[in-house]
């Protein structure tokens, strides 16, 4: 029997980027907010001190900052004809755990999606006709536009002190920025990061081919910065330990370095850590969420009533909690009916290794979002007629820092082990870099999330089951991007290159990205979406769902900037409309 606790105004489930943003906005509006986080407390001075933060074995290979598969995992299969099996060791994606979530170990690559990304279905139909969207492709318009989200993108960029160069200011294309981006109202709060040798070489090669390279928008500070909440961040030291690591220099924007110093002092905010939500409880009508049942670190069960419930955990946990709580109709890929679990998508990547004999590149100098890119083949920035696919991605060099255990690129023809391999690793380390592609994944009927019929967790609940594979659309698109990356790599005039295209089925073993999307998608029709354009559940109006689980498909960019912009967009509607008159916003 769960112990029933006193009610609160608003309950936040999961305490990473979106949880912190929502709690900050609601408490400013006078709402009493309680946040539940299944992990432990983490802060910069005690958990990411520079004396031990750059420990590659601890943080990457032993997964110090990531979800423990022994405690929480999911089952995986490529298609419905296979039997899904549990992921026993993290690989393709790395969900975060503890306060700050995956925002602690992110690179800081902070994008605004393209205006056409938000109208992917209607735009492609209008430009190319029905033939480009087969019956098995389930892409949808979002229900919001770029213009809707522009001021909220701006808020997140200034909260984080994003380093970058505008490419489109109030409709005027700016020299040195991304000429394809949507119009923005003002410059980035900080100038771009200083570029090391590899991105500089890439930019020169791209210009020689007629492209317009631009600096990666970065949540790594190019200079000291004080955000609108009065929180100070320091300049990046280019240590190369952003990706999969916490920052000990206060140089990477995270919840810990931008919001929590203010939020944690508020009398109307409470955080309970090591408390795992196991169910959202509904009233007898099934139309109102009344509480959340959770288990604390001692195994004791509690019921926390709340007037407003916000699901702000990682995509897989949000979708699973909806399914376990029987909120919304589960998606059935056979009939195409239902919404919870629908339109799961991912990211598709490839690379071209570049090897020199006459240049020392010092690849260990870097940061999580430090590079030069071209966007000519992202979204619908180019004509897709006759190509056999839609979507695209960016191409460039992002110098994250070549950490020594993880980084061992070798030229074509080198054995994969033995003395010759070791010699090649030593010879190539300082003289190599990689041109990477980062591509979109369209949603398809068979790619989805549901509850596994066989495997259960420690509480007896079914595990999440993921059914996913790349389709011909993604393979053709990735091959196209890889060919463009190869052209750019050759223009860098190296001694040799090695092309690493995406081949075969998606494999959960090697790390790719943590950019999982879909499963509780947003839209304007309750028959095809789980939440409305303000991320409010169609079925349970006092329940809102956040994060990339609301993306109807996955564009070619990293998701965090849009995840945050949607959180601000939704928070504005909750404060300005919902709190005054609780009920459906649509």
XYZ file of C-alpha atoms in Angstrom:
586
model
C 0.000 0.000 0.000
C 1.493 3.335 -1.062
C 1.773 6.154 1.470
C -0.340 9.072 0.263
C 1.396 12.448 0.514
C 0.022 16.008 0.682
C -0.896 17.364 -2.779
C 1.195 19.875 -4.726
C 0.309 22.347 -7.485
C 2.601 20.882 -10.125
C 4.591 17.642 -10.253
C 7.599 17.281 -12.570
C 8.671 13.704 -13.395
C 12.326 13.651 -14.451
C 14.823 16.427 -13.769
C 17.015 17.199 -16.756
C 16.827 20.134 -19.151
C 13.046 20.208 -19.626
C 12.292 19.526 -15.972
C 14.534 22.387 -14.888
C 13.095 24.786 -17.488
C 9.487 23.985 -16.553
C 10.180 24.227 -12.822
C 11.939 27.581 -13.244
C 9.102 29.044 -15.329
C 6.281 27.762 -13.123
C 7.876 28.785 -9.839
C 8.445 32.262 -11.257
C 4.692 32.316 -11.896
C 4.023 31.504 -8.222
C 3.280 27.789 -8.631
C 4.478 25.330 -5.982
C 6.495 22.708 -7.866
C 7.785 19.312 -6.779
C 10.230 17.403 -8.994
C 10.910 13.667 -8.837
C 14.240 12.353 -10.139
C 14.999 8.635 -10.174
C 18.750 9.299 -9.938
C 20.929 10.999 -7.364
C 21.931 14.621 -6.900
C 24.844 15.824 -9.035
C 26.567 19.185 -9.112
C 29.699 20.534 -10.733
C 32.161 20.981 -7.833
C 31.518 17.594 -6.209
C 30.812 15.383 -9.226
C 32.739 16.900 -12.144
C 35.783 18.440 -10.511
C 38.675 18.879 -12.947
C 40.850 16.614 -10.802
C 38.926 13.589 -12.041
C 36.422 14.688 -14.710
C 38.714 13.710 -17.604
C 38.738 10.016 -16.751
C 37.898 8.254 -20.014
C 37.760 4.773 -18.520
C 35.364 5.823 -15.746
C 33.002 8.031 -17.695
C 32.842 6.515 -21.158
C 33.758 2.856 -20.926
C 32.326 2.258 -17.453
C 29.303 4.544 -18.046
C 29.524 6.617 -14.900
C 26.968 9.178 -16.111
C 24.641 6.816 -17.943
C 21.669 4.627 -17.218
C 22.561 1.235 -15.750
C 21.179 -1.512 -17.968
C 21.085 -3.812 -14.934
C 18.482 -1.487 -13.374
C 16.582 -0.158 -16.377
C 16.771 -1.355 -19.961
C 14.610 -2.158 -22.978
C 14.314 -4.909 -25.546
C 15.452 -4.440 -29.145
C 14.540 -5.844 -32.560
C 14.823 -4.595 -36.147
C 11.402 -5.770 -37.296
C 8.259 -7.526 -36.078
C 9.370 -10.938 -37.363
C 12.201 -11.021 -34.822
C 12.087 -11.755 -31.092
C 13.173 -8.692 -29.139
C 15.991 -9.262 -26.655
C 17.116 -7.085 -23.733
C 19.925 -4.585 -24.234
C 22.373 -5.784 -21.570
C 25.075 -3.178 -22.234
C 24.598 0.401 -23.443
C 25.732 0.935 -27.001
C 23.962 2.868 -29.772
C 22.530 5.492 -27.401
C 23.427 6.555 -23.862
C 20.506 7.782 -21.718
C 21.649 9.852 -18.779
C 20.821 9.258 -15.152
C 20.762 11.470 -12.055
C 20.014 15.190 -11.792
C 20.619 16.923 -15.123
C 20.049 13.742 -17.137
C 21.643 13.487 -20.564
C 22.137 17.266 -20.488
C 25.172 16.656 -18.277
C 27.074 14.602 -20.835
C 25.835 16.244 -24.049
C 28.215 17.869 -26.507
C 26.412 21.199 -26.505
C 25.494 21.213 -30.214
C 22.505 23.573 -30.145
C 20.466 23.844 -33.316
C 17.261 25.453 -34.462
C 15.377 23.150 -36.814
C 14.748 24.465 -40.327
C 11.353 26.087 -41.053
C 10.520 23.248 -43.481
C 11.286 20.622 -40.804
C 8.082 21.550 -38.975
C 5.914 21.005 -42.051
C 7.718 17.953 -43.400
C 4.629 16.257 -44.783
C 2.767 19.181 -46.329
C 5.948 20.786 -47.682
C 7.227 17.649 -49.406
C 3.795 16.863 -50.839
C 3.508 20.376 -52.224
C 6.996 20.444 -53.733
C 7.420 16.856 -54.969
C 3.980 15.242 -55.055
C 2.506 12.157 -53.412
C 5.072 9.730 -54.831
C 7.821 10.911 -52.444
C 5.881 9.797 -49.364
C 5.077 6.068 -49.596
C 2.200 4.579 -47.632
C 4.662 3.109 -45.124
C 6.158 6.546 -44.322
C 4.180 8.149 -41.477
C 5.714 11.613 -41.278
C 3.484 14.454 -40.037
C 3.484 18.206 -39.660
C 4.230 19.255 -36.093
C 1.344 21.627 -35.443
C 3.816 24.405 -34.635
C 5.956 26.462 -36.982
C 9.460 27.838 -36.824
C 8.007 31.317 -36.316
C 6.019 30.043 -33.308
C 9.197 28.756 -31.689
C 11.678 31.476 -32.697
C 11.374 33.549 -29.489
C 11.661 30.380 -27.414
C 14.778 29.243 -29.274
C 16.143 32.691 -28.463
C 15.401 32.298 -24.748
C 17.258 28.998 -24.559
C 20.235 30.345 -26.504
C 20.578 33.284 -24.125
C 20.052 31.076 -21.072
C 22.930 28.877 -22.274
C 25.175 31.574 -23.726
C 25.360 29.804 -27.093
C 28.471 30.607 -29.117
C 27.765 31.058 -32.815
C 27.286 33.310 -35.823
C 23.849 34.235 -37.126
C 23.226 33.400 -40.760
C 19.825 35.063 -41.137
C 19.056 38.201 -39.116
C 15.501 39.409 -39.664
C 15.542 38.009 -43.181
C 18.977 39.366 -44.148
C 21.623 36.706 -44.884
C 24.781 37.295 -42.841
C 28.333 36.605 -43.958
C 29.951 33.749 -42.017
C 26.742 32.193 -40.671
C 24.471 29.427 -41.895
C 22.659 30.906 -44.920
C 19.953 28.229 -44.722
C 18.753 28.864 -41.174
C 15.392 30.400 -40.349
C 15.231 34.114 -39.637
C 16.304 35.085 -36.125
C 15.648 38.344 -34.319
C 19.131 38.862 -32.872
C 22.686 37.535 -32.877
C 23.901 34.694 -30.720
C 24.826 35.862 -27.210
C 28.477 34.866 -27.706
C 30.784 34.844 -30.737
C 31.830 31.510 -32.287
C 34.499 29.385 -30.688
C 38.068 29.686 -31.926
C 38.727 27.023 -34.547
C 41.511 24.472 -34.364
C 43.336 23.148 -37.439
C 41.000 20.352 -38.648
C 37.805 22.495 -38.875
C 39.886 25.277 -40.460
C 41.130 22.913 -43.173
C 37.566 21.723 -43.782
C 36.261 25.281 -44.105
C 38.956 26.127 -46.651
C 38.106 23.033 -48.684
C 34.360 23.783 -48.528
C 34.894 27.348 -49.765
C 37.051 26.069 -52.620
C 34.037 24.028 -53.774
C 31.687 26.997 -53.580
C 30.029 26.221 -50.236
C 29.494 28.520 -47.262
C 30.872 26.849 -44.114
C 29.849 28.184 -40.735
C 30.793 27.527 -37.085
C 28.878 24.924 -35.093
C 26.395 26.600 -32.684
C 27.852 25.681 -29.319
C 26.828 25.543 -25.675
C 30.568 25.554 -24.902
C 31.492 29.102 -23.926
C 33.744 31.081 -26.279
C 34.155 33.646 -23.487
C 32.985 34.295 -19.938
C 29.232 34.800 -19.822
C 26.503 35.749 -17.342
C 23.050 34.514 -18.344
C 19.702 36.313 -17.784
C 19.254 34.491 -14.448
C 22.551 35.931 -13.236
C 24.432 32.619 -13.407
C 28.050 32.833 -14.559
C 29.825 30.492 -16.967
C 33.544 30.439 -17.762
C 35.364 30.243 -21.103
C 36.002 26.796 -22.579
C 39.539 25.404 -22.224
C 39.179 23.054 -25.237
C 40.082 20.074 -23.068
C 38.253 17.631 -25.358
C 36.165 16.068 -22.585
C 32.620 17.306 -23.292
C 31.098 14.390 -25.147
C 30.016 11.772 -22.572
C 31.609 13.775 -19.731
C 30.563 16.405 -17.208
C 32.314 19.778 -17.417
C 34.350 20.808 -14.386
C 35.130 24.273 -15.736
C 31.582 25.687 -15.746
C 32.153 26.121 -19.493
C 29.336 23.934 -20.844
C 25.702 24.913 -20.426
C 23.778 22.310 -18.424
C 20.901 22.538 -15.967
C 23.556 22.652 -13.224
C 25.387 25.624 -14.734
C 22.436 27.705 -15.963
C 19.257 27.143 -13.904
C 19.771 25.129 -10.728
C 21.781 27.753 -8.804
C 18.645 29.923 -8.931
C 15.911 27.284 -8.855
C 17.242 25.306 -5.894
C 17.006 28.401 -3.645
C 13.310 29.003 -4.267
C 10.918 28.277 -1.368
C 8.212 27.053 -3.788
C 10.439 24.394 -5.357
C 11.261 20.947 -3.941
C 13.382 18.195 -5.477
C 13.222 14.563 -4.374
C 16.032 12.436 -5.752
C 16.293 8.631 -6.010
C 12.539 8.455 -6.510
C 11.404 6.458 -9.538
C 7.917 7.094 -10.926
C 6.152 3.840 -11.751
C 2.653 4.989 -12.719
C 0.463 8.023 -13.384
C -2.866 7.454 -11.633
C -6.146 8.580 -13.209
C -9.540 9.322 -11.677
C -12.590 7.127 -12.309
C -13.343 8.949 -15.573
C -9.879 8.251 -16.964
C -9.752 11.883 -18.086
C -7.810 13.411 -15.217
C -4.436 12.561 -13.700
C -4.670 12.715 -9.926
C -1.273 11.496 -8.739
C 1.974 9.682 -9.473
C 3.064 6.541 -7.665
C 6.818 6.340 -7.063
C 9.351 4.201 -5.209
C 12.160 5.764 -3.188
C 15.705 4.498 -2.595
C 14.607 2.292 0.321
C 11.953 0.590 -1.818
C 9.056 2.313 -0.066
C 6.088 3.230 -2.267
C 4.433 6.661 -2.197
C 1.528 8.337 -3.974
C 2.057 12.004 -4.787
C -1.143 13.887 -5.710
C -0.861 16.959 -7.952
C -3.123 19.317 -9.874
C -0.772 19.427 -12.875
C 1.602 16.637 -13.958
C 4.518 17.197 -16.349
C 6.422 14.234 -17.823
C 9.948 15.510 -18.428
C 12.013 12.320 -18.397
C 13.955 10.856 -21.332
C 11.906 9.855 -24.390
C 11.903 6.119 -23.640
C 10.809 6.626 -20.034
C 8.063 9.100 -20.915
C 6.562 6.777 -23.521
C 6.836 3.733 -21.269
C 5.163 5.561 -18.381
C 2.270 6.534 -20.678
C 1.860 2.925 -21.791
C 2.068 1.545 -18.258
C -0.447 4.136 -17.065
C -2.838 3.337 -19.942
C -2.929 6.956 -21.090
C -3.709 7.241 -24.792
C -4.322 4.417 -27.230
C -1.251 2.213 -27.842
C -0.028 2.238 -31.430
C -0.618 -0.850 -33.574
C 1.740 -0.964 -36.588
C -0.422 -3.590 -38.289
C -3.510 -1.396 -38.472
C -1.781 1.969 -38.151
C -4.227 2.898 -35.386
C -3.298 4.333 -31.989
C -0.741 6.954 -31.003
C 1.384 5.953 -27.989
C 4.575 4.411 -29.366
C 3.993 5.714 -32.893
C 6.693 7.255 -35.124
C 9.810 6.205 -33.264
C 12.832 7.544 -35.148
C 16.570 7.937 -34.670
C 19.533 9.562 -36.445
C 21.737 8.153 -39.225
C 25.437 8.940 -39.440
C 28.522 8.172 -41.524
C 32.062 9.489 -41.809
C 35.119 9.873 -44.004
C 38.502 9.593 -42.251
C 41.158 11.985 -43.523
C 44.871 11.143 -43.143
C 47.822 13.490 -43.685
C 51.541 12.895 -43.746
C 52.678 16.535 -43.660
C 50.273 18.112 -41.151
C 50.040 17.806 -37.348
C 46.392 18.282 -36.408
C 46.495 17.838 -32.608
C 42.996 16.305 -32.567
C 42.935 16.071 -28.756
C 42.303 19.837 -28.641
C 38.565 20.243 -28.973
C 35.171 20.685 -27.400
C 31.768 19.102 -27.708
C 30.399 21.575 -30.239
C 33.478 22.956 -31.917
C 33.635 22.677 -35.682
C 32.885 23.979 -39.147
C 29.947 22.670 -41.160
C 27.992 23.047 -44.374
C 24.209 22.777 -44.522
C 23.688 22.574 -48.272
C 22.186 19.080 -48.052
C 20.083 19.373 -44.908
C 16.276 19.237 -44.780
C 14.963 20.498 -48.109
C 17.838 22.929 -48.705
C 18.483 21.136 -52.037
C 16.347 19.717 -54.822
C 15.404 16.102 -54.069
C 13.796 15.488 -57.466
C 14.772 12.058 -58.780
C 16.960 11.195 -55.797
C 14.575 8.623 -54.306
C 14.553 10.044 -50.785
C 13.552 13.033 -48.686
C 15.414 14.534 -45.731
C 19.074 15.330 -45.320
C 21.712 16.347 -42.823
C 24.754 18.476 -42.145
C 28.331 17.653 -43.159
C 31.520 18.866 -41.509
C 34.237 18.424 -38.945
C 33.221 18.695 -35.296
C 36.423 18.427 -33.282
C 35.144 16.959 -30.011
C 38.617 15.921 -28.822
C 40.273 12.658 -29.805
C 40.254 10.864 -26.460
C 43.098 8.331 -26.496
C 41.317 5.067 -25.591
C 38.360 5.790 -27.850
C 40.260 7.174 -30.864
C 42.277 4.830 -33.080
C 41.543 5.596 -36.725
C 43.819 3.916 -39.282
C 44.098 4.156 -43.094
C 42.568 1.734 -45.557
C 44.185 -1.699 -45.612
C 45.573 -1.676 -42.060
C 44.784 -4.840 -40.021
C 42.271 -4.469 -37.197
C 44.652 -5.850 -34.554
C 48.299 -6.776 -33.984
C 51.617 -4.932 -34.201
C 50.914 -3.360 -37.600
C 47.629 -1.980 -36.280
C 49.356 -0.527 -33.197
C 52.004 1.084 -35.369
C 49.361 2.617 -37.639
C 47.406 3.976 -34.677
C 50.519 5.693 -33.332
C 51.423 7.092 -36.746
C 47.920 8.315 -37.570
C 46.719 9.783 -34.277
C 48.131 13.313 -34.646
C 47.650 13.430 -38.419
C 44.036 12.367 -38.895
C 40.534 13.765 -38.569
C 37.029 12.859 -39.780
C 34.436 14.534 -41.951
C 31.095 13.425 -40.505
C 27.503 13.362 -41.693
C 24.514 13.674 -39.382
C 21.279 12.760 -41.103
C 17.544 12.794 -40.555
C 15.394 9.703 -40.085
C 11.841 9.751 -41.364
C 9.107 7.963 -39.434
C 7.868 4.663 -40.842
C 4.922 2.475 -40.000
C 6.914 -0.447 -38.585
C 9.281 1.596 -36.408
C 7.641 1.945 -33.013
C 7.723 1.483 -29.241
C 5.493 -0.802 -27.166
C 5.574 -2.949 -24.028
C 7.466 -6.221 -24.256
C 5.248 -9.297 -23.691
C 8.031 -11.315 -22.056
C 10.611 -9.291 -20.135
C 9.889 -7.341 -16.938
C 11.761 -5.030 -14.595
C 12.443 -5.317 -10.878
C 8.951 -3.958 -10.109
C 7.286 -6.527 -12.354
C 6.442 -4.006 -15.092
C 6.930 -4.886 -18.784
C 10.071 -3.481 -20.351
C 9.854 -1.107 -23.269
C 10.246 -2.850 -26.628
C 11.868 -0.965 -29.509
C 11.265 -2.068 -33.097
C 13.492 -0.093 -35.438
C 15.529 -0.249 -38.617
C 16.694 2.162 -41.277
C 14.701 2.035 -44.518
C 15.640 2.614 -48.165
C 14.873 6.315 -47.672
C 17.485 6.628 -44.932
C 20.103 4.517 -46.724
C 19.770 6.486 -49.970
C 19.900 9.770 -48.097
C 22.946 8.703 -46.064
C 24.740 7.444 -49.176
C 24.108 10.813 -50.812
C 25.511 12.678 -47.795
C 28.507 10.328 -47.630
C 29.311 11.055 -51.278
C 29.229 14.782 -50.533
C 31.458 14.265 -47.486
C 33.892 12.303 -49.658
C 34.094 15.175 -52.145
C 34.835 17.594 -49.313
C 37.409 15.248 -47.761
C 39.260 14.971 -51.086
C 39.218 18.769 -51.405
C 41.151 18.918 -48.121
C 44.085 17.385 -50.111
C 45.070 14.643 -47.664
C 47.476 11.751 -48.290
C 44.539 9.327 -48.138
C 40.926 8.945 -47.038
C 38.802 6.062 -45.767
C 35.065 6.162 -46.414
C 32.789 4.688 -43.727
C 29.280 4.541 -45.210
C 26.197 3.393 -43.331
C 25.475 -0.177 -44.401
C 22.962 -2.824 -43.364
C 20.477 -2.859 -40.528
C 20.664 -0.619 -37.506
C 22.822 -2.234 -34.823
C 22.390 -1.421 -31.141
C 26.023 -2.263 -30.269
C 28.245 0.637 -31.498
C 27.565 4.131 -30.184
C 25.899 6.405 -32.763
C 23.850 9.175 -31.124
C 21.471 9.537 -28.175
C 18.978 11.313 -30.441
C 15.973 9.034 -30.037
C 12.659 10.620 -30.976
C 8.928 9.926 -31.230
C 6.475 7.716 -29.370
C 4.297 10.517 -27.941
C 4.166 12.802 -30.941
C 2.594 16.232 -31.195
C 0.054 17.353 -33.779
C -3.338 18.868 -34.429
C -5.409 15.670 -34.639
C -5.969 13.376 -31.614
C -6.391 10.435 -34.000
C -2.769 10.732 -35.146
C -0.943 12.406 -32.247
C -0.567 11.892 -28.502
C -0.315 15.563 -27.495
C -1.524 18.817 -28.991
C 0.648 21.682 -30.216
C 1.258 22.800 -26.613
C 2.340 19.266 -25.582
C -0.871 18.698 -23.619
C -2.277 15.166 -23.624
C -5.394 14.926 -25.769
C -6.818 12.340 -23.348
C -5.780 13.781 -19.978
C -5.718 17.619 -20.124
C -3.829 18.136 -16.845
C -0.943 16.014 -18.163
C 1.795 17.483 -20.402
C 4.597 15.521 -22.083
C 8.008 16.927 -23.044
C 11.208 16.046 -24.813
C 12.021 14.539 -28.193
C 9.309 11.894 -27.729
C 6.990 14.579 -29.128
C 8.878 14.873 -32.461
C 6.779 13.410 -35.327
C 10.024 12.519 -37.152
C 13.691 13.337 -36.663
C 15.290 16.172 -38.660
C 18.993 16.281 -39.504
C 20.070 18.259 -36.437
C 20.763 17.479 -32.786
C 17.470 17.775 -30.839
C 18.245 19.690 -27.627
C 17.607 23.235 -28.883
C 14.159 22.263 -30.136
C 13.377 20.221 -27.011
C 14.075 23.326 -24.923
C 12.202 25.701 -27.239
C 9.121 23.465 -27.041
C 9.372 23.455 -23.237
C 9.382 27.268 -23.156
C 6.550 27.390 -25.723
C 4.417 25.044 -23.615
C 5.288 26.775 -20.342
C 4.091 30.082 -21.765
C 0.685 28.591 -22.608
C 0.365 26.882 -19.226
C 1.099 30.122 -17.382
C -0.847 32.498 -19.611
C -3.898 30.291 -20.276
C -4.061 26.914 -18.548
C -3.522 28.070 -14.965
C -6.320 30.622 -15.359
C -8.756 28.113 -16.844
C -7.570 24.488 -16.495
C -8.737 22.283 -19.337
C -7.971 21.493 -22.973
C -5.960 24.242 -24.693
C -6.754 23.165 -28.247
